[in-house]
JSON list of C-alpha atoms in Angstrom, two decimals:
[
{"chain": "E", "resi": 25, "resn": "MET", "atom": "CA", "xyz": [-5.77, 3.90, 18.08]},
{"chain": "E", "resi": 26, "resn": "ASP", "atom": "CA", "xyz": [-3.86, 5.32, 15.10]},
{"chain": "E", "resi": 27, "resn": "LYS", "atom": "CA", "xyz": [-5.40, 4.42, 11.72]},
{"chain": "E", "resi": 28, "resn": "ILE", "atom": "CA", "xyz": [-2.79, 3.89, 9.02]},
{"chain": "E", "resi": 29, "resn": "ALA", "atom": "CA", "xyz": [-3.39, 3.36, 5.36]},
{"chain": "E", "resi": 30, "resn": "LEU", "atom": "CA", "xyz": [-1.18, 1.30, 3.00]},
{"chain": "E", "resi": 31, "resn": "VAL", "atom": "CA", "xyz": [-1.74, 1.87, -0.71]},
{"chain": "E", "resi": 32, "resn": "SER", "atom": "CA", "xyz": [-0.24, -0.53, -3.25]},
{"chain": "E", "resi": 33, "resn": "CYS", "atom": "CA", "xyz": [1.96, 0.82, -6.15]},
{"chain": "E", "resi": 34, "resn": "VAL", "atom": "CA", "xyz": [0.64, 0.55, -9.73]},
{"chain": "E", "resi": 35, "resn": "SER", "atom": "CA", "xyz": [2.36, -0.03, -13.09]},
{"chain": "E", "resi": 36, "resn": "LYS", "atom": "CA", "xyz": [1.51, 3.28, -14.66]},
{"chain": "E", "resi": 37, "resn": "LYS", "atom": "CA", "xyz": [4.18, 5.80, -13.54]},
{"chain": "E", "resi": 38, "resn": "GLN", "atom": "CA", "xyz": [5.67, 9.16, -14.42]},
{"chain": "E", "resi": 39, "resn": "TYR", "atom": "CA", "xyz": [8.87, 8.89, -16.44]},
{"chain": "E", "resi": 40, "resn": "TYR", "atom": "CA", "xyz": [11.04, 10.85, -14.08]},
{"chain": "E", "resi": 41, "resn": "PRO", "atom": "CA", "xyz": [11.98, 10.73, -10.39]},
{"chain": "E", "resi": 42, "resn": "CYS", "atom": "CA", "xyz": [9.47, 12.46, -8.12]},
{"chain": "E", "resi": 43, "resn": "ALA", "atom": "CA", "xyz": [7.67, 12.14, -4.83]},
{"chain": "E", "resi": 44, "resn": "ALA", "atom": "CA", "xyz": [6.14, 8.66, -4.58]},
{"chain": "E", "resi": 45, "resn": "LYS", "atom": "CA", "xyz": [2.63, 10.05, -4.19]},
{"chain": "E", "resi": 46, "resn": "ASP", "atom": "CA", "xyz": [3.11, 11.80, -7.59]},
{"chain": "E", "resi": 47, "resn": "LEU", "atom": "CA", "xyz": [4.91, 8.91, -9.32]},
{"chain": "E", "resi": 48, "resn": "TYR", "atom": "CA", "xyz": [2.02, 6.54, -9.67]},
{"chain": "E", "resi": 49, "resn": "GLN", "atom": "CA", "xyz": [-0.42, 7.69, -12.37]},
{"chain": "E", "resi": 50, "resn": "SER", "atom": "CA", "xyz": [-3.31, 5.03, -12.73]},
{"chain": "E", "resi": 51, "resn": "THR", "atom": "CA", "xyz": [-6.90, 6.20, -12.23]},
{"chain": "E", "resi": 52, "resn": "TRP", "atom": "CA", "xyz": [-7.07, 3.63, -9.23]},
{"chain": "E", "resi": 53, "resn": "PHE", "atom": "CA", "xyz": [-3.98, 5.09, -7.55]},
{"chain": "E", "resi": 54, "resn": "ILE", "atom": "CA", "xyz": [-5.20, 8.71, -7.99]},
{"chain": "E", "resi": 55, "resn": "LYS", "atom": "CA", "xyz": [-8.57, 7.89, -6.40]},
{"chain": "E", "resi": 56, "resn": "ALA", "atom": "CA", "xyz": [-6.90, 5.78, -3.67]},
{"chain": "E", "resi": 57, "resn": "LYS", "atom": "CA", "xyz": [-4.50, 8.65, -2.87]},
{"chain": "E", "resi": 58, "resn": "ALA", "atom": "CA", "xyz": [-7.35, 11.24, -2.71]},
{"chain": "E", "resi": 59, "resn": "TYR", "atom": "CA", "xyz": [-9.25, 8.98, -0.47]},
{"chain": "E", "resi": 60, "resn": "VAL", "atom": "CA", "xyz": [-6.47, 8.21, 2.05]},
{"chain": "E", "resi": 61, "resn": "GLU", "atom": "CA", "xyz": [-5.23, 11.78, 2.09]},
{"chain": "E", "resi": 62, "resn": "LYS", "atom": "CA", "xyz": [-8.73, 12.86, 3.14]},
{"chain": "E", "resi": 63, "resn": "HIS", "atom": "CA", "xyz": [-9.33, 10.06, 5.70]},
{"chain": "E", "resi": 64, "resn": "TYR", "atom": "CA", "xyz": [-5.94, 9.20, 7.12]},
{"chain": "E", "resi": 65, "resn": "SER", "atom": "CA", "xyz": [-3.32, 11.23, 8.87]},
{"chain": "E", "resi": 66, "resn": "ILE", "atom": "CA", "xyz": [-0.72, 8.63, 8.14]},
{"chain": "E", "resi": 67, "resn": "TRP", "atom": "CA", "xyz": [-0.30, 6.56, 4.97]},
{"chain": "E", "resi": 68, "resn": "PHE", "atom": "CA", "xyz": [2.40, 4.78, 3.16]},
{"chain": "E", "resi": 69, "resn": "ILE", "atom": "CA", "xyz": [2.74, 3.23, -0.31]},
{"chain": "E", "resi": 70, "resn": "LEU", "atom": "CA", "xyz": [3.55, -0.43, -0.82]},
{"chain": "E", "resi": 71, "resn": "SER", "atom": "CA", "xyz": [6.16, -0.55, -3.52]},
{"chain": "E", "resi": 72, "resn": "ALA", "atom": "CA", "xyz": [7.32, -3.81, -5.08]},
{"chain": "E", "resi": 73, "resn": "GLN", "atom": "CA", "xyz": [10.81, -2.21, -5.65]},
{"chain": "E", "resi": 74, "resn": "HIS", "atom": "CA", "xyz": [11.29, -0.20, -2.49]},
{"chain": "E", "resi": 75, "resn": "GLY", "atom": "CA", "xyz": [8.96, -1.78, 0.16]},
{"chain": "E", "resi": 76, "resn": "LEU", "atom": "CA", "xyz": [7.29, 0.66, 2.42]},
{"chain": "E", "resi": 77, "resn": "VAL", "atom": "CA", "xyz": [7.57, 4.24, 1.08]},
{"chain": "E", "resi": 78, "resn": "GLU", "atom": "CA", "xyz": [6.52, 7.52, 2.53]},
{"chain": "E", "resi": 79, "resn": "PRO", "atom": "CA", "xyz": [4.50, 9.55, 0.17]},
{"chain": "E", "resi": 80, "resn": "SER", "atom": "CA", "xyz": [7.02, 12.38, 0.07]},
{"chain": "E", "resi": 81, "resn": "ASP", "atom": "CA", "xyz": [10.07, 10.12, -0.69]},
{"chain": "E", "resi": 82, "resn": "VAL", "atom": "CA", "xyz": [11.53, 10.75, -4.05]},
{"chain": "E", "resi": 83, "resn": "ILE", "atom": "CA", "xyz": [11.89, 7.58, -6.08]},
{"chain": "E", "resi": 84, "resn": "SER", "atom": "CA", "xyz": [12.62, 6.88, -9.74]},
{"chain": "E", "resi": 85, "resn": "PRO", "atom": "CA", "xyz": [10.28, 4.90, -12.08]},
{"chain": "E", "resi": 86, "resn": "TYR", "atom": "CA", "xyz": [10.72, 1.07, -12.05]},
{"chain": "E", "resi": 87, "resn": "ASP", "atom": "CA", "xyz": [9.13, -1.91, -13.77]},
{"chain": "E", "resi": 88, "resn": "LYS", "atom": "CA", "xyz": [9.16, -4.51, -10.79]},
{"chain": "E", "resi": 89, "resn": "THR", "atom": "CA", "xyz": [5.84, -5.99, -9.55]},
{"chain": "E", "resi": 90, "resn": "LEU", "atom": "CA", "xyz": [5.21, -8.49, -6.75]},
{"chain": "E", "resi": 91, "resn": "LYS", "atom": "CA", "xyz": [3.51, -10.81, -9.18]},
{"chain": "E", "resi": 92, "resn": "SER", "atom": "CA", "xyz": [6.84, -11.14, -11.16]},
{"chain": "E", "resi": 93, "resn": "ILE", "atom": "CA", "xyz": [8.82, -12.38, -8.21]},
{"chain": "E", "resi": 94, "resn": "PRO", "atom": "CA", "xyz": [8.88, -15.81, -6.54]},
{"chain": "E", "resi": 95, "resn": "SER", "atom": "CA", "xyz": [6.75, -16.59, -3.61]},
{"chain": "E", "resi": 96, "resn": "GLU", "atom": "CA", "xyz": [9.83, -16.66, -1.20]},
{"chain": "E", "resi": 97, "resn": "ALA", "atom": "CA", "xyz": [10.88, -13.25, -2.34]},
{"chain": "E", "resi": 98, "resn": "ARG", "atom": "CA", "xyz": [7.36, -11.93, -1.75]},
{"chain": "E", "resi": 99, "resn": "ASN", "atom": "CA", "xyz": [7.43, -13.33, 1.81]},
{"chain": "E", "resi": 100, "resn": "GLU", "atom": "CA", "xyz": [10.74, -11.59, 2.39]},
{"chain": "E", "resi": 101, "resn": "TRP", "atom": "CA", "xyz": [9.36, -8.32, 0.93]},
{"chain": "E", "resi": 102, "resn": "ALA", "atom": "CA", "xyz": [6.47, -8.59, 3.37]},
{"chain": "E", "resi": 103, "resn": "GLN", "atom": "CA", "xyz": [8.81, -9.21, 6.43]},
{"chain": "E", "resi": 104, "resn": "ASN", "atom": "CA", "xyz": [10.80, -6.00, 5.37]},
{"chain": "E", "resi": 105, "resn": "VAL", "atom": "CA", "xyz": [7.53, -4.03, 5.15]},
{"chain": "E", "resi": 106, "resn": "LEU", "atom": "CA", "xyz": [6.56, -5.28, 8.49]},
{"chain": "E", "resi": 107, "resn": "ASP", "atom": "CA", "xyz": [9.92, -4.43, 10.05]},
{"chain": "E", "resi": 108, "resn": "GLU", "atom": "CA", "xyz": [9.49, -0.83, 8.63]},
{"chain": "E", "resi": 109, "resn": "ILE", "atom": "CA", "xyz": [5.91, -0.43, 9.97]},
{"chain": "E", "resi": 110, "resn": "LYS", "atom": "CA", "xyz": [7.16, -1.58, 13.33]},
{"chain": "E", "resi": 111, "resn": "ARG", "atom": "CA", "xyz": [9.89, 1.01, 13.30]},
{"chain": "E", "resi": 112, "resn": "LEU", "atom": "CA", "xyz": [7.50, 3.83, 12.30]},
{"chain": "E", "resi": 113, "resn": "THR", "atom": "CA", "xyz": [4.35, 2.93, 14.26]},
{"chain": "E", "resi": 114, "resn": "ASN", "atom": "CA", "xyz": [3.24, 1.25, 17.36]},
{"chain": "E", "resi": 115, "resn": "ASN", "atom": "CA", "xyz": [1.41, -2.13, 17.32]},
{"chain": "E", "resi": 116, "resn": "SER", "atom": "CA", "xyz": [-1.87, -0.63, 18.69]},
{"chain": "E", "resi": 117, "resn": "SER", "atom": "CA", "xyz": [-2.23, 0.90, 15.19]},
{"chain": "E", "resi": 118, "resn": "GLU", "atom": "CA", "xyz": [-5.06, -0.16, 12.90]},
{"chain": "E", "resi": 119, "resn": "ILE", "atom": "CA", "xyz": [-3.70, -0.87, 9.41]},
{"chain": "E", "resi": 120, "resn": "HIS", "atom": "CA", "xyz": [-6.03, -0.44, 6.46]},
{"chain": "E", "resi": 121, "resn": "ILE", "atom": "CA", "xyz": [-4.65, -2.05, 3.35]},
{"chain": "E", "resi": 122, "resn": "PHE", "atom": "CA", "xyz": [-5.70, -0.81, -0.13]},
{"chain": "E", "resi": 123, "resn": "ALA", "atom": "CA", "xyz": [-4.01, -3.43, -2.26]},
{"chain": "E", "resi": 124, "resn": "GLY", "atom": "CA", "xyz": [-4.48, -6.65, -4.02]},
{"chain": "E", "resi": 125, "resn": "GLU", "atom": "CA", "xyz": [-4.09, -10.18, -2.82]},
{"chain": "E", "resi": 126, "resn": "THR", "atom": "CA", "xyz": [-0.47, -10.42, -4.00]},
{"chain": "E", "resi": 127, "resn": "TYR", "atom": "CA", "xyz": [0.45, -7.45, -1.68]},
{"chain": "E", "resi": 128, "resn": "ARG", "atom": "CA", "xyz": [-1.59, -8.73, 1.24]},
{"chain": "E", "resi": 129, "resn": "GLU", "atom": "CA", "xyz": [-1.03, -12.52, 1.22]},
{"chain": "E", "resi": 130, "resn": "ASN", "atom": "CA", "xyz": [2.08, -12.51, 3.24]},
{"chain": "E", "resi": 131, "resn": "LEU", "atom": "CA", "xyz": [1.78, -8.99, 4.73]},
{"chain": "E", "resi": 132, "resn": "ALA", "atom": "CA", "xyz": [-1.55, -9.16, 6.47]},
{"chain": "E", "resi": 133, "resn": "PRO", "atom": "CA", "xyz": [-0.76, -12.37, 8.51]},
{"chain": "E", "resi": 134, "resn": "LYS", "atom": "CA", "xyz": [2.50, -10.92, 9.65]},
{"chain": "E", "resi": 135, "resn": "LEU", "atom": "CA", "xyz": [0.72, -7.73, 10.77]},
{"chain": "E", "resi": 136, "resn": "ASN", "atom": "CA", "xyz": [-1.86, -9.78, 12.61]},
{"chain": "E", "resi": 137, "resn": "ASP", "atom": "CA", "xyz": [0.83, -11.87, 14.32]},
{"chain": "E", "resi": 138, "resn": "ALA", "atom": "CA", "xyz": [2.47, -8.55, 15.41]},
{"chain": "E", "resi": 139, "resn": "GLU", "atom": "CA", "xyz": [-0.80, -7.69, 17.00]},
{"chain": "E", "resi": 140, "resn": "TYR", "atom": "CA", "xyz": [-1.82, -4.84, 14.52]},
{"chain": "E", "resi": 141, "resn": "VAL", "atom": "CA", "xyz": [-5.54, -4.72, 13.65]},
{"chain": "E", "resi": 142, "resn": "VAL", "atom": "CA", "xyz": [-5.84, -5.30, 9.83]},
{"chain": "E", "resi": 143, "resn": "VAL", "atom": "CA", "xyz": [-8.71, -3.91, 7.82]},
{"chain": "E", "resi": 144, "resn": "ILE", "atom": "CA", "xyz": [-9.14, -4.64, 4.02]},
{"chain": "E", "resi": 145, "resn": "PRO", "atom": "CA", "xyz": [-11.78, -2.26, 2.85]},
{"chain": "E", "resi": 146, "resn": "LEU", "atom": "CA", "xyz": [-11.73, -3.31, -0.78]},
{"chain": "E", "resi": 147, "resn": "LYS", "atom": "CA", "xyz": [-11.45, -7.11, -0.15]},
{"chain": "E", "resi": 148, "resn": "GLY", "atom": "CA", "xyz": [-13.32, -9.09, -2.80]},
{"chain": "E", "resi": 149, "resn": "LEU", "atom": "CA", "xyz": [-14.08, -6.06, -4.98]},
{"chain": "E", "resi": 150, "resn": "ALA", "atom": "CA", "xyz": [-13.14, -6.21, -8.64]},
{"chain": "E", "resi": 151, "resn": "ILE", "atom": "CA", "xyz": [-11.32, -3.08, -10.01]},
{"chain": "E", "resi": 152, "resn": "GLY", "atom": "CA", "xyz": [-14.47, -1.43, -11.34]},
{"chain": "E", "resi": 153, "resn": "LYS", "atom": "CA", "xyz": [-16.24, -1.88, -7.89]},
{"chain": "E", "resi": 154, "resn": "GLN", "atom": "CA", "xyz": [-13.05, -0.52, -6.13]},
{"chain": "E", "resi": 155, "resn": "LEU", "atom": "CA", "xyz": [-13.26, 2.74, -8.32]},
{"chain": "E", "resi": 156, "resn": "SER", "atom": "CA", "xyz": [-16.88, 2.92, -7.38]},
{"chain": "E", "resi": 157, "resn": "TRP", "atom": "CA", "xyz": [-16.13, 2.43, -3.70]},
{"chain": "E", "resi": 158, "resn": "PHE", "atom": "CA", "xyz": [-13.61, 5.28, -3.79]},
{"chain": "E", "resi": 159, "resn": "ASN", "atom": "CA", "xyz": [-16.18, 7.51, -5.67]},
{"chain": "E", "resi": 160, "resn": "GLY", "atom": "CA", "xyz": [-18.85, 6.75, -3.00]},
{"chain": "E", "resi": 161, "resn": "HIS", "atom": "CA", "xyz": [-16.57, 7.20, 0.08]},
{"chain": "E", "resi": 162, "resn": "SER", "atom": "CA", "xyz": [-14.64, 10.41, -0.98]}
]
């Protein structure tokens, strides 16, 4: 079974277009990226603006967050992400989501309905505990 990691975008970004894996600059994202690059052969970024993004995709900075859009639009975003995941993977994949509730709330149930196994390693952990988790598991 393939294990695939999904890492959420963050608000702190470079000021110029670059590979998505280098665009996001928060301590959390840098630690998440280091962890998934070490432990997963396949990973994607969950972008509020672009949906499912390959780490090497060149994108420009943006200011959109899922928290800033209506619930119906978040559900549509999740469906688009699911459609991309289905296109790029098979449903025997195990999807590990490194993202907050706003990113997971519509996506995780859709992945489960599509028969993916969903794992949320950081569920219930506050940001400080998440950073400690990455430090302890890297």
